[in-house]
Structures are given as structure tokens and as C-alpha cells.
Amino acid sequence: MSFSTTVSSFSFNLSNHYYFHRRDREASIHRFKPNPFSLPSFSNLTLFTFNNNNNHNYASFIPHKFHSPKFEAFATNTDTLESLQSSDVLFNQTFPINRTELVEGKIFVRLDQGKDVGNWELTVGCNLSGKWILHWGVSRVDDVGSEWDQPPRDMIPPGSIPIKDYAIETPMKKSSTSDGGDTFHEVRIDLKPNSEISAINFVLKDAETGAWYQHKGRDFKVPLVSYLKEDANIIGPKKGFSFWPGALGQISNILLKSEVTHDTVQDDNSGSIDPKVQTSQLEGFYVELPIAKEVIVNNSISVSIRKCSETAKNILSLETDMPGEIVLHWGVCRDDLRWWEIPPGPHPPETVAFKDRALRTKLQSRDAGMGSAVQMSLGEEFSGFLFVLKQNDSTWLSYEGNDFYIPLPSSSSLVIGNREDQSENVQSEVTEEVDQEESTSAFTDGIISEIRHLVTDISSEKNRKTKSKEAQESILREIENLAAEAYSIFRSSIPTFSEEAVAEAEAAVESKTILLPDLPPQVSSGTGTGYEILCQGFNWESHKSGRWYMELKEKAAELASFGFTVIWLPPPTESVSPEGYMPKDLYNLNSRYGTIEELKDVVKAFHEVGIRVLGDAVLNHRCAHYKNQNGIWNLFGGRLNWDDRAIVADDPHFQGRGNKSSGDNFHAAPNIDHSQEFVRKDLKEWLRWLRQEIGYDGWRLDFVRGFWGGYVKDYLKASEPYFAVGEYWDSLSYTYGEMDHNQDAHRQRIVDWINATAGTAGAFDVTTKGILHSALERCEYWRLSDQKGKPPGVLGWWPSRAVTFIENHDTGSTQGHWRFPSGKEMQGYAYTLTHPGTPSVFFDHLFSHYKSEIATVISIRKRNKINCRSTVQICKAERDVYAAIIDEKIAMKIGPGHFEPPSGSQNWSTAIEGRDYKIWEAS
């Protein structure tokens, strides 16, 4: 997904009852009917005088893409607005808008002759503001791969700091020697002839933001010899960079004039170089490379209200200093429910209706050319004004993911007259401006306080004896909801309370056995018990036998002996494709995997050995039975004989007559319109039927990118699964074909989907799969720690909802899309089976030569009671080794590098050791 280069954020959380359900598409931002469930009134957070007791699903800011409206003038009387006589200001509020803009600059690299004869000087600089640090090292001629070493002491500039034994960090100093006098930051490194050094490697770090800048996703590399292998990150015109004339002089090509012939260079399999080979003669060069940095831009929007003395209407004025064309998406409401509606005219110029529920008005540029403004007249019958802002073509600005809300004064609540009297009355409508961070912090502290209160209440001996098990379970479910609530706020753009508080909230519901030994572990559809271990019970070829259910039934006891608690079965329905992912008649469960009776039989067999069963539910799309009059396959048969109203309108292949999609379309089959009530009703009945008729315990949900997560919440509430996990498969971030280190945007999209389900479902941690893949394939284990020292996938943000995996039917088997690095599978399982989250094991790996190793690691996990909320302490995340301690019970390392768990109060003993991985247990 391509985000706008401008993103805005606010530091305040308001009510959540707003419809943000069409990500990256035409979205309706209007309030829907409140959920009947409400949290206890543990905090009344007010910006204006309205209650906020139903806040139970705080959405993070999401930039929405809207189709640009064609502006048509409504019946508008601008003269009326301009001539209105009004009294003093009754309301005036300025809202800060902190936008993030992408500023482009350049990194330059120059190599030229030093002051001393025979010496050279390498200059690295950047013309963007910031506190820049050069993180650098050298490669030696006998190094293998991309290893770094510390440079000789005489090369290290003053003020540098050594980073362990392989790098140096040198602060870049300000300079202004360019032709235009521009200020930039640079580092100069003296190079002396040295036959052992083959290249200088570096990356840039902005100490103010903690951001790292690489070249095409990899380290910059300046070659000092001519026999380096072709590499995409080598700096030099021979590698195809684009160049511009620089401020420091003309660009000259880097000429590596080798004084040795090819016969003198060994090119064996190890990549080593004969140490006797002499370095090449260098000539200077100058290269400029583009760089982009996010900077904070502070803007605001001011809203004021006056009362017209002639008409008694409210005159509302909005002004903003934001640049560019700003569109106001607005409406009014009549009561505290805040249902959007369109007020009667006249309306401001350049106003157009949006779906008969809101208006869109283009703000007019102010005379001074700075910002824009609009003025409108609203009747006394309305109690509030609601709006969001659209900047440019794709960026929507809201108030922490919610609509701006402005209370409108009425004649009964305000007395026009003395200014002091007015101020008192306005105070009844508006609280004094408070520090937003403190307000939000107080609110989140209220959530944590409520969780602690509930935990104390249910943990006390007296209450445990007096409360029924049902009442205790109800309280624990409430704690789970509050924990998800706290997490959602924590993941907003400006965190307002510590990660430790979130961990405490999650830990409060780790297991019922902690608080209530007499009760079984708490079960939630998003986590199961929290101790689940999932097996994918098929691959892409499993349908070919025609009796897969019976073959799997024979393995039920063996799978139970390994320690699996949940198994995921293939899609059960009749399907156009034999694998089952192009369903046709949802109630026909005779598939290529077996008959409906065989399906019931295998489910029963797994239940008998204590394993729960997940059905693979394909809800996003469905293949039609018949063509319409235009020859398009969009009419359905079977028990659910839908017509084209069940198909989304914005998929051009199937001529649907439903609403637009709430997600991304899967173009191979008609995409189902889940906004249709009859569709949701039928799907809920089908899921309940599968639970009762087949005995499924939960769901693996296919292609959930195709529809809003709120619909999933509805389906799960109706079918009450033991466990549910969604396949939100999204592309990771790459630069010039190299995976970026920072994948926060990717995992944020997965977390946003989980949050849309209100935490009722987990999601496959595709982020962790991708980062593990890249780290092991390239021996870059530093990728396994994010900028805050946490696991870099969903695992690091919302571990209880992360279902980790290294391979599945799409990536493995004969499909082989993004197959895990061969021979390194056990390193992947040593990571996922020891870390929090819910680990999944692929069938092909389990029944291979890895069987005994996987079984051993599973037994280690179960023996030490590692669960989906376990804690991770990352001890090492370096070039060739990653190591961590989990729950202070297990230590593990992967990679060829060295690690031993620290000796102290715990004694560590080796539990298993294999190729480039090792796991210890604390005794």
C-alpha cells in the first residue's frame, strides 16, 4: 500500500464510534450505531462537555484515500453570510496538527587526494538537518561475505566511538563550504595505502530520530581495490548510479586501475583473495545519492462560533495555516449520539454532497496567501458540528482517528450580553484547554487502574469463594477487553503510557490458572488458552490423493504426542480449484480432500486425542454457478442462491451491484459484499452450521485483506470460535530489491486489521516470516531487533495476537512462493517455537528429517510454559548471531556466531543443539 508522503497525527483520544472501514478507498467516516457493550465508567475524559463512557476500541490514525469530488455549487447566498451582524465570540478553540512531511536531500561521497603525498581522503556528507552519525567499518581482502572490521587506529577521526569489535561511530560535523553557503554535515576519513583493506562500509544514522539510512536496503560500500565482486551497494558510476553536478565540484569516474592481471587473483568458492595481491591505484570521484527524511511540521486549525443577532443562528468559522487545497468533510448532529446529517442551505461555495450523509466544502485561500478558511451558518436545532479534513488527494486528517466534534451553543444555554457572562456559559460547554498528553495519559492510567482493580477483585480469596465461576470468567473477559483497549491506545501515533503498562495489562490475563487455579485457562478467540501450538495439516498437493482426511486421521495420535493443541484443515467446500480456495456451493462439503462424512470422522479423531480443529473459511470471494444476460459469471446457486447484489461494485470483472469493497479485491473470483445484511446473515448461519454439523472449533480466515475487520468481529461473535486467525498477507517494504530494516508500516497494517476485529482474531505474522527469511538468507541477524530492541514483527507489538510461521501451503510445497531459506528451517523454528505468539508448524517440515528436532523444541516450549504473552529479552542481534532469553526460563541463539547465556542466579543447561542454533533451559 502506498501511503501519502504527508501524514498527520494528534495526541488525543476521543470516542471510537466512527466508521473508518474503507482503508485506502472511498470511506464513510460517519458514526454508526453504538455497540451495546460498554466498559465500566472508570474515566470520564472530556474535551467538551460530553460523556465518553463507551470508548472500547480506539483506532489508530489511518490515512484514507477518497475520490476527489467534482465541486458543484449548492444554492448559496454568500452575501448573507458576509453581511450578518454577530456578537462577540462564544467559542474559540485551536487544534494542533502535527504533520510529518518527507524532505528530500542528498548524501554525497567523495574520494580525493589527501594532504600528504600518497594518502587519500574519503568524505561522506549529508545536506539535511539532523544529528547525523556515520556508522562505519572496513572489509579486508580475506573476508567472506559482508563482514565488517574496525579500521586501523590511524584512520579513525577524533571523537569516534568504537562499536564492539566491528564498527566505529563518528559524529558528522557541520560545514558550509558549498558554493551556495548551504550548511551540511560531513565526516572526513584519512586513507593510507593498505593492501589488506578492500572497502569502506558505512550507513548513516540520525541520532535525533533513531532512523538508519542505507543504500538500496544495504550498507554503502566504497571499494579500494579493483577485484571486488559485482555488488548492488558499491558506490561508483560503473554500478549504474544517477549523477548530478555537485556543489563540491565536477563528478569524475572512479577508475580502478588494477596493476595485476586476472591470473594473479584467486577466484575460488570461498571468495578469498590472495593476500599478496596489491591494491589498485585510485582516482578521485564524487557521487551524490538521494535521501529522504521525515520532519515534523506544526500546523493548526482554529474554530470559532458567533451568534447572529438578527437570525439567532450560529456563525461558525474555520481557519487553518496548512498549505495546499484543503477540503472540509462535514455534517451536523442533533444529540449526543452524533449521527451525521446534512443541514439545510445555504451552504458555502464549492460544496458537494457525499452519499447524502455529509457535505464537502473546498476551503478558500486567505488574502495573505497563508492557509485557507471557510464560514457557514448553522441553525439552533443542531447540537454539534462534525468534520474531518482532506489535504491533497489522499491524506485525511482527523482527531486521533475520530471526527472533530464542536458543540454548538443554543439560545437556552447561552445568554447574549456581557462578555464575562458569555465566558461563564461557554465554560459550561467547553473545558479549559489542557495539555493533551496529560489528558490522554490520565485516561490510559484509568484503564490500567481499572485492570488492577479487577485483577485484585478476582484474585482475593473472599471473592473467589463467593463469586460463581461464570462471574469470574466474565470479569476476566472484561480484563481481556481492557487490555486490548490499552494496547490500541498504546499503538497510536504518540504513545501516552509506558510499554510496561501494556505488558502489565496483557499479563493480567495471561491465564486463569494464575489467578484462579480452580478454573481452566481462559479461552479467547484471539488467543485460545494462550498456550496453543498450531499445525498446518496439509500442503498444496494434499488434495491429489482424494482421501486426505483419512490419511490425516491416521496421524492424529502422533500429532498429539508431539504436543500440538490445534490443527488447521484445508478448505472443505466444493471448489472450482481442487485446493479449495475458489469455493462455489458453501454447503457442499464433498471436496477433493474427502467426503463430508470423512471430514466429520477426522474432526472426531482429533477431538479424541485432545486437538482442536480449525476450518479454512474463504469468506472474501465465491465462484458463481450461472452467467447473467451479459455472459458474466455472477449468479449463485445452491443453498445460498445470491444474485449480483452480493458482489462488490468496484470489481470490473463481475458487474456486481453491491456497494464498493471494504478492502482489496481478489480478481480471480467475485468478491463478496459484506456490507449487505443478507450476506452477513447467511455467512453467520453457515459458520454456525459448520461448528454444529462438522465440529470445527475455530477458523483460519483466508484473504482477510479483502474485507473490513469489523465484519470479522461480527462473524466471530456469531460463531463463537475457540480460536481464530486471519491471513492478512501484505507486501513488505523493499528498496531497489533489498528488504528494508524498518518494517513498522507493514506490521502496523496487520495490527490495524486485528484492532478492527476488536482483538477477536489473531493474524499470521507475515512481518516476522519476512524478516526471518532475510536475516537467515543473508546472515544479517541484526534485522531481528527493531529500533526499540524488541522483536521486529507483530510479535514485538501485539504478541498475543501474532501467529508465527516460517512456511505454509503457499510458500512451501510445489507453489514455492517465497520459500524459506533451504537448510535453515530449524533456525526458524528455534525462533518461533521459543518466542511468544502462537507458533505454527508446516506439515511438510514436521514429516521430514526435521521431525525429531521440531518435536524436541515443542517439548521445551511446553515444559517451560512459554505462551503467547511471554516476555523476550534480546541479548544479541548482530551480524552473525541473534540471541534472546524468554521468561527467564529459556535462552536461545541462532546463527553461526557465538553466544552463551549469562551466568548468575540461574544455571543454564543445553536442551538441544543443531546446525547454527542452540537452546538452553534454566535449572
Tab-separated table of N, CA, C and O in Angstrom, residues 3-10 29 61 63-66 68-69 71 97-102 297-300 320-329 360-363 371-372 388-398:
chain	number	residue	atom	x	y	z
A	3	PHE	N	1.405	4.913	0.974
A	3	PHE	CA	0.906	5.998	1.810
A	3	PHE	C	1.295	7.329	1.196
A	3	PHE	O	2.221	7.450	0.426
A	4	SER	N	0.571	8.344	1.576
A	4	SER	CA	0.956	9.690	1.194
A	4	SER	C	2.243	10.072	1.894
A	4	SER	O	2.575	9.581	2.950
A	5	THR	N	2.969	10.984	1.282
A	5	THR	CA	4.198	11.426	1.928
A	5	THR	C	3.919	12.376	3.077
A	5	THR	O	4.829	12.779	3.778
A	6	THR	N	2.671	12.749	3.279
A	6	THR	CA	2.317	13.613	4.400
A	6	THR	C	1.346	12.875	5.286
A	6	THR	O	0.294	12.473	4.859
A	7	VAL	N	1.719	12.710	6.530
A	7	VAL	CA	0.872	12.016	7.496
A	7	VAL	C	0.719	12.913	8.703
A	7	VAL	O	1.664	13.563	9.118
A	8	SER	N	-0.462	12.962	9.252
A	8	SER	CA	-0.707	13.812	10.406
A	8	SER	C	-1.055	12.981	11.612
A	8	SER	O	-1.598	11.909	11.506
A	9	SER	N	-0.738	13.529	12.763
A	9	SER	CA	-1.083	12.803	13.984
A	9	SER	C	-1.493	13.786	15.059
A	9	SER	O	-1.094	14.933	15.059
A	10	PHE	N	-2.319	13.324	15.972
A	10	PHE	CA	-2.766	14.112	17.101
A	10	PHE	C	-2.532	13.322	18.354
A	10	PHE	O	-2.409	12.108	18.317
A	29	ILE	N	-17.038	8.143	6.930
A	29	ILE	CA	-16.439	8.464	8.224
A	29	ILE	C	-17.537	8.787	9.228
A	29	ILE	O	-17.329	9.485	10.189
A	61	PHE	N	-4.644	6.400	13.864
A	61	PHE	CA	-4.851	7.237	12.690
A	61	PHE	C	-4.538	6.444	11.439
A	61	PHE	O	-3.522	5.791	11.327
A	63	PRO	N	-4.521	7.045	7.227
A	63	PRO	CA	-4.788	7.943	6.103
A	63	PRO	C	-5.725	7.268	5.118
A	63	PRO	O	-5.505	6.135	4.718
A	64	HIS	N	-6.808	7.950	4.735
A	64	HIS	CA	-7.796	7.356	3.838
A	64	HIS	C	-7.713	8.008	2.471
A	64	HIS	O	-7.520	9.208	2.357
A	65	LYS	N	-7.872	7.197	1.458
A	65	LYS	CA	-7.915	7.719	0.102
A	65	LYS	C	-9.371	7.913	-0.316
A	65	LYS	O	-10.160	6.983	-0.269
A	66	PHE	N	-9.718	9.116	-0.716
A	66	PHE	CA	-11.046	9.420	-1.174
A	66	PHE	C	-10.973	9.841	-2.634
A	66	PHE	O	-10.000	10.445	-3.061
A	68	SER	N	-11.556	12.260	-5.421
A	68	SER	CA	-11.719	13.702	-5.395
A	68	SER	C	-13.095	14.065	-5.929
A	68	SER	O	-13.482	13.664	-7.020
A	69	PRO	N	-13.876	14.831	-5.153
A	69	PRO	CA	-15.230	15.167	-5.618
A	69	PRO	C	-15.194	16.215	-6.709
A	69	PRO	O	-14.283	17.027	-6.786
A	71	PHE	N	-16.602	19.485	-7.714
A	71	PHE	CA	-17.282	20.526	-6.954
A	71	PHE	C	-18.377	21.174	-7.795
A	71	PHE	O	-18.149	21.609	-8.922
A	97	ILE	N	-2.108	20.465	14.753
A	97	ILE	CA	-1.968	19.406	13.748
A	97	ILE	C	-0.483	19.234	13.474
A	97	ILE	O	0.152	20.112	12.889
A	98	ASN	N	0.073	18.144	13.941
A	98	ASN	CA	1.493	17.876	13.735
A	98	ASN	C	1.651	16.932	12.553
A	98	ASN	O	1.418	15.732	12.665
A	99	ARG	N	2.004	17.494	11.422
A	99	ARG	CA	2.134	16.700	10.213
A	99	ARG	C	3.580	16.233	10.030
A	99	ARG	O	4.513	16.875	10.481
A	100	THR	N	3.721	15.094	9.373
A	100	THR	CA	5.037	14.587	9.031
A	100	THR	C	5.238	14.727	7.532
A	100	THR	O	4.487	14.144	6.745
A	101	GLU	N	6.207	15.526	7.132
A	101	GLU	CA	6.490	15.728	5.724
A	101	GLU	C	7.795	15.043	5.346
A	101	GLU	O	8.705	14.905	6.162
A	102	LEU	N	7.862	14.633	4.105
A	102	LEU	CA	9.054	13.991	3.579
A	102	LEU	C	9.912	15.047	2.895
A	102	LEU	O	9.489	15.659	1.911
A	297	VAL	N	6.088	18.991	10.962
A	297	VAL	CA	5.624	20.332	10.624
A	297	VAL	C	4.415	20.632	11.505
A	297	VAL	O	3.453	19.861	11.538
A	298	ASN	N	4.477	21.727	12.213
A	298	ASN	CA	3.412	22.095	13.143
A	298	ASN	C	2.415	23.034	12.470
A	298	ASN	O	2.779	24.134	12.046
A	299	ASN	N	1.191	22.588	12.346
A	299	ASN	CA	0.108	23.428	11.844
A	299	ASN	C	-1.038	23.391	12.842
A	299	ASN	O	-0.947	22.727	13.879
A	300	SER	N	-2.101	24.067	12.531
A	300	SER	CA	-3.256	24.084	13.430
A	300	SER	C	-4.505	24.438	12.643
A	300	SER	O	-4.437	24.907	11.503
A	320	THR	N	-7.234	27.539	8.883
A	320	THR	CA	-6.061	26.688	9.050
A	320	THR	C	-4.879	27.278	8.299
A	320	THR	O	-5.062	27.956	7.279
A	321	ASP	N	-3.696	27.018	8.819
A	321	ASP	CA	-2.485	27.508	8.160
A	321	ASP	C	-1.822	26.423	7.312
A	321	ASP	O	-0.704	26.589	6.846
A	322	MET	N	-2.518	25.301	7.111
A	322	MET	CA	-1.950	24.231	6.288
A	322	MET	C	-1.880	24.666	4.826
A	322	MET	O	-2.809	25.299	4.328
A	323	PRO	N	-0.803	24.316	4.140
A	323	PRO	CA	-0.689	24.703	2.723
A	323	PRO	C	-1.518	23.797	1.833
A	323	PRO	O	-1.965	22.721	2.239
A	324	GLY	N	-1.713	24.219	0.597
A	324	GLY	CA	-2.387	23.397	-0.394
A	324	GLY	C	-3.899	23.506	-0.311
A	324	GLY	O	-4.461	24.268	0.476
A	325	GLU	N	-4.564	22.717	-1.161
A	325	GLU	CA	-6.027	22.702	-1.188
A	325	GLU	C	-6.555	21.815	-0.066
A	325	GLU	O	-6.215	20.641	0.020
A	326	ILE	N	-7.388	22.386	0.777
A	326	ILE	CA	-7.963	21.674	1.910
A	326	ILE	C	-9.459	21.531	1.686
A	326	ILE	O	-10.146	22.493	1.347
A	327	VAL	N	-9.952	20.315	1.859
A	327	VAL	CA	-11.391	20.049	1.730
A	327	VAL	C	-11.952	19.717	3.111
A	327	VAL	O	-11.381	18.900	3.840
A	328	LEU	N	-13.048	20.356	3.453
A	328	LEU	CA	-13.740	20.114	4.716
A	328	LEU	C	-14.858	19.109	4.466
A	328	LEU	O	-15.766	19.350	3.674
A	329	HIS	N	-14.781	17.951	5.105
A	329	HIS	CA	-15.823	16.919	5.029
A	329	HIS	C	-16.626	17.057	6.318
A	329	HIS	O	-16.114	16.766	7.396
A	360	ARG	N	-19.058	18.229	1.461
A	360	ARG	CA	-17.638	18.504	1.265
A	360	ARG	C	-17.486	19.906	0.703
A	360	ARG	O	-18.073	20.233	-0.333
A	361	THR	N	-16.693	20.711	1.404
A	361	THR	CA	-16.509	22.106	1.031
A	361	THR	C	-15.028	22.393	0.863
A	361	THR	O	-14.231	22.085	1.755
A	362	LYS	N	-14.695	22.970	-0.267
A	362	LYS	CA	-13.305	23.368	-0.505
A	362	LYS	C	-13.036	24.684	0.220
A	362	LYS	O	-13.726	25.681	-0.001
A	363	LEU	N	-12.055	24.681	1.127
A	363	LEU	CA	-11.714	25.901	1.849
A	363	LEU	C	-11.114	26.923	0.892
A	363	LEU	O	-10.389	26.567	-0.046
A	371	GLY	N	-2.589	29.695	4.149
A	371	GLY	CA	-3.682	28.889	4.659
A	371	GLY	C	-4.995	29.180	3.964
A	371	GLY	O	-5.069	29.838	2.918
A	372	SER	N	-6.075	28.677	4.558
A	372	SER	CA	-7.393	28.819	3.967
A	372	SER	C	-8.447	28.852	5.063
A	372	SER	O	-8.157	28.563	6.228
A	388	VAL	N	-13.948	16.309	9.351
A	388	VAL	CA	-12.564	15.902	9.158
A	388	VAL	C	-12.037	16.719	7.987
A	388	VAL	O	-12.812	17.340	7.251
A	389	LEU	N	-10.721	16.701	7.822
A	389	LEU	CA	-10.092	17.497	6.766
A	389	LEU	C	-9.389	16.588	5.774
A	389	LEU	O	-8.840	15.551	6.137
A	390	LYS	N	-9.409	16.995	4.522
A	390	LYS	CA	-8.678	16.278	3.486
A	390	LYS	C	-7.637	17.212	2.899
A	390	LYS	O	-7.959	18.325	2.467
A	391	GLN	N	-6.389	16.766	2.886
A	391	GLN	CA	-5.309	17.553	2.305
A	391	GLN	C	-4.794	16.837	1.071
A	391	GLN	O	-4.537	15.635	1.088
A	392	ASN	N	-4.644	17.542	-0.004
A	392	ASN	CA	-4.185	16.974	-1.266
A	392	ASN	C	-5.161	15.893	-1.718
A	392	ASN	O	-6.362	16.007	-1.511
A	393	ASP	N	-4.650	14.803	-2.285
A	393	ASP	CA	-5.535	13.809	-2.864
A	393	ASP	C	-5.777	12.603	-1.975
A	393	ASP	O	-6.685	11.834	-2.229
A	394	SER	N	-4.939	12.411	-0.959
A	394	SER	CA	-5.038	11.128	-0.271
A	394	SER	C	-4.881	11.194	1.238
A	394	SER	O	-4.960	10.170	1.894
A	395	THR	N	-4.645	12.350	1.803
A	395	THR	CA	-4.390	12.425	3.234
A	395	THR	C	-5.584	13.017	3.961
A	395	THR	O	-5.990	14.141	3.688
A	396	TRP	N	-6.144	12.226	4.882
A	396	TRP	CA	-7.269	12.682	5.690
A	396	TRP	C	-6.806	12.932	7.107
A	396	TRP	O	-6.111	12.118	7.695
A	397	LEU	N	-7.177	14.065	7.637
A	397	LEU	CA	-6.737	14.486	8.962
A	397	LEU	C	-7.920	14.445	9.918
A	397	LEU	O	-8.926	15.126	9.714
A	398	SER	N	-7.771	13.628	10.933
A	398	SER	CA	-8.829	13.500	11.923
A	398	SER	C	-8.223	13.733	13.300
A	398	SER	O	-7.058	14.089	13.426
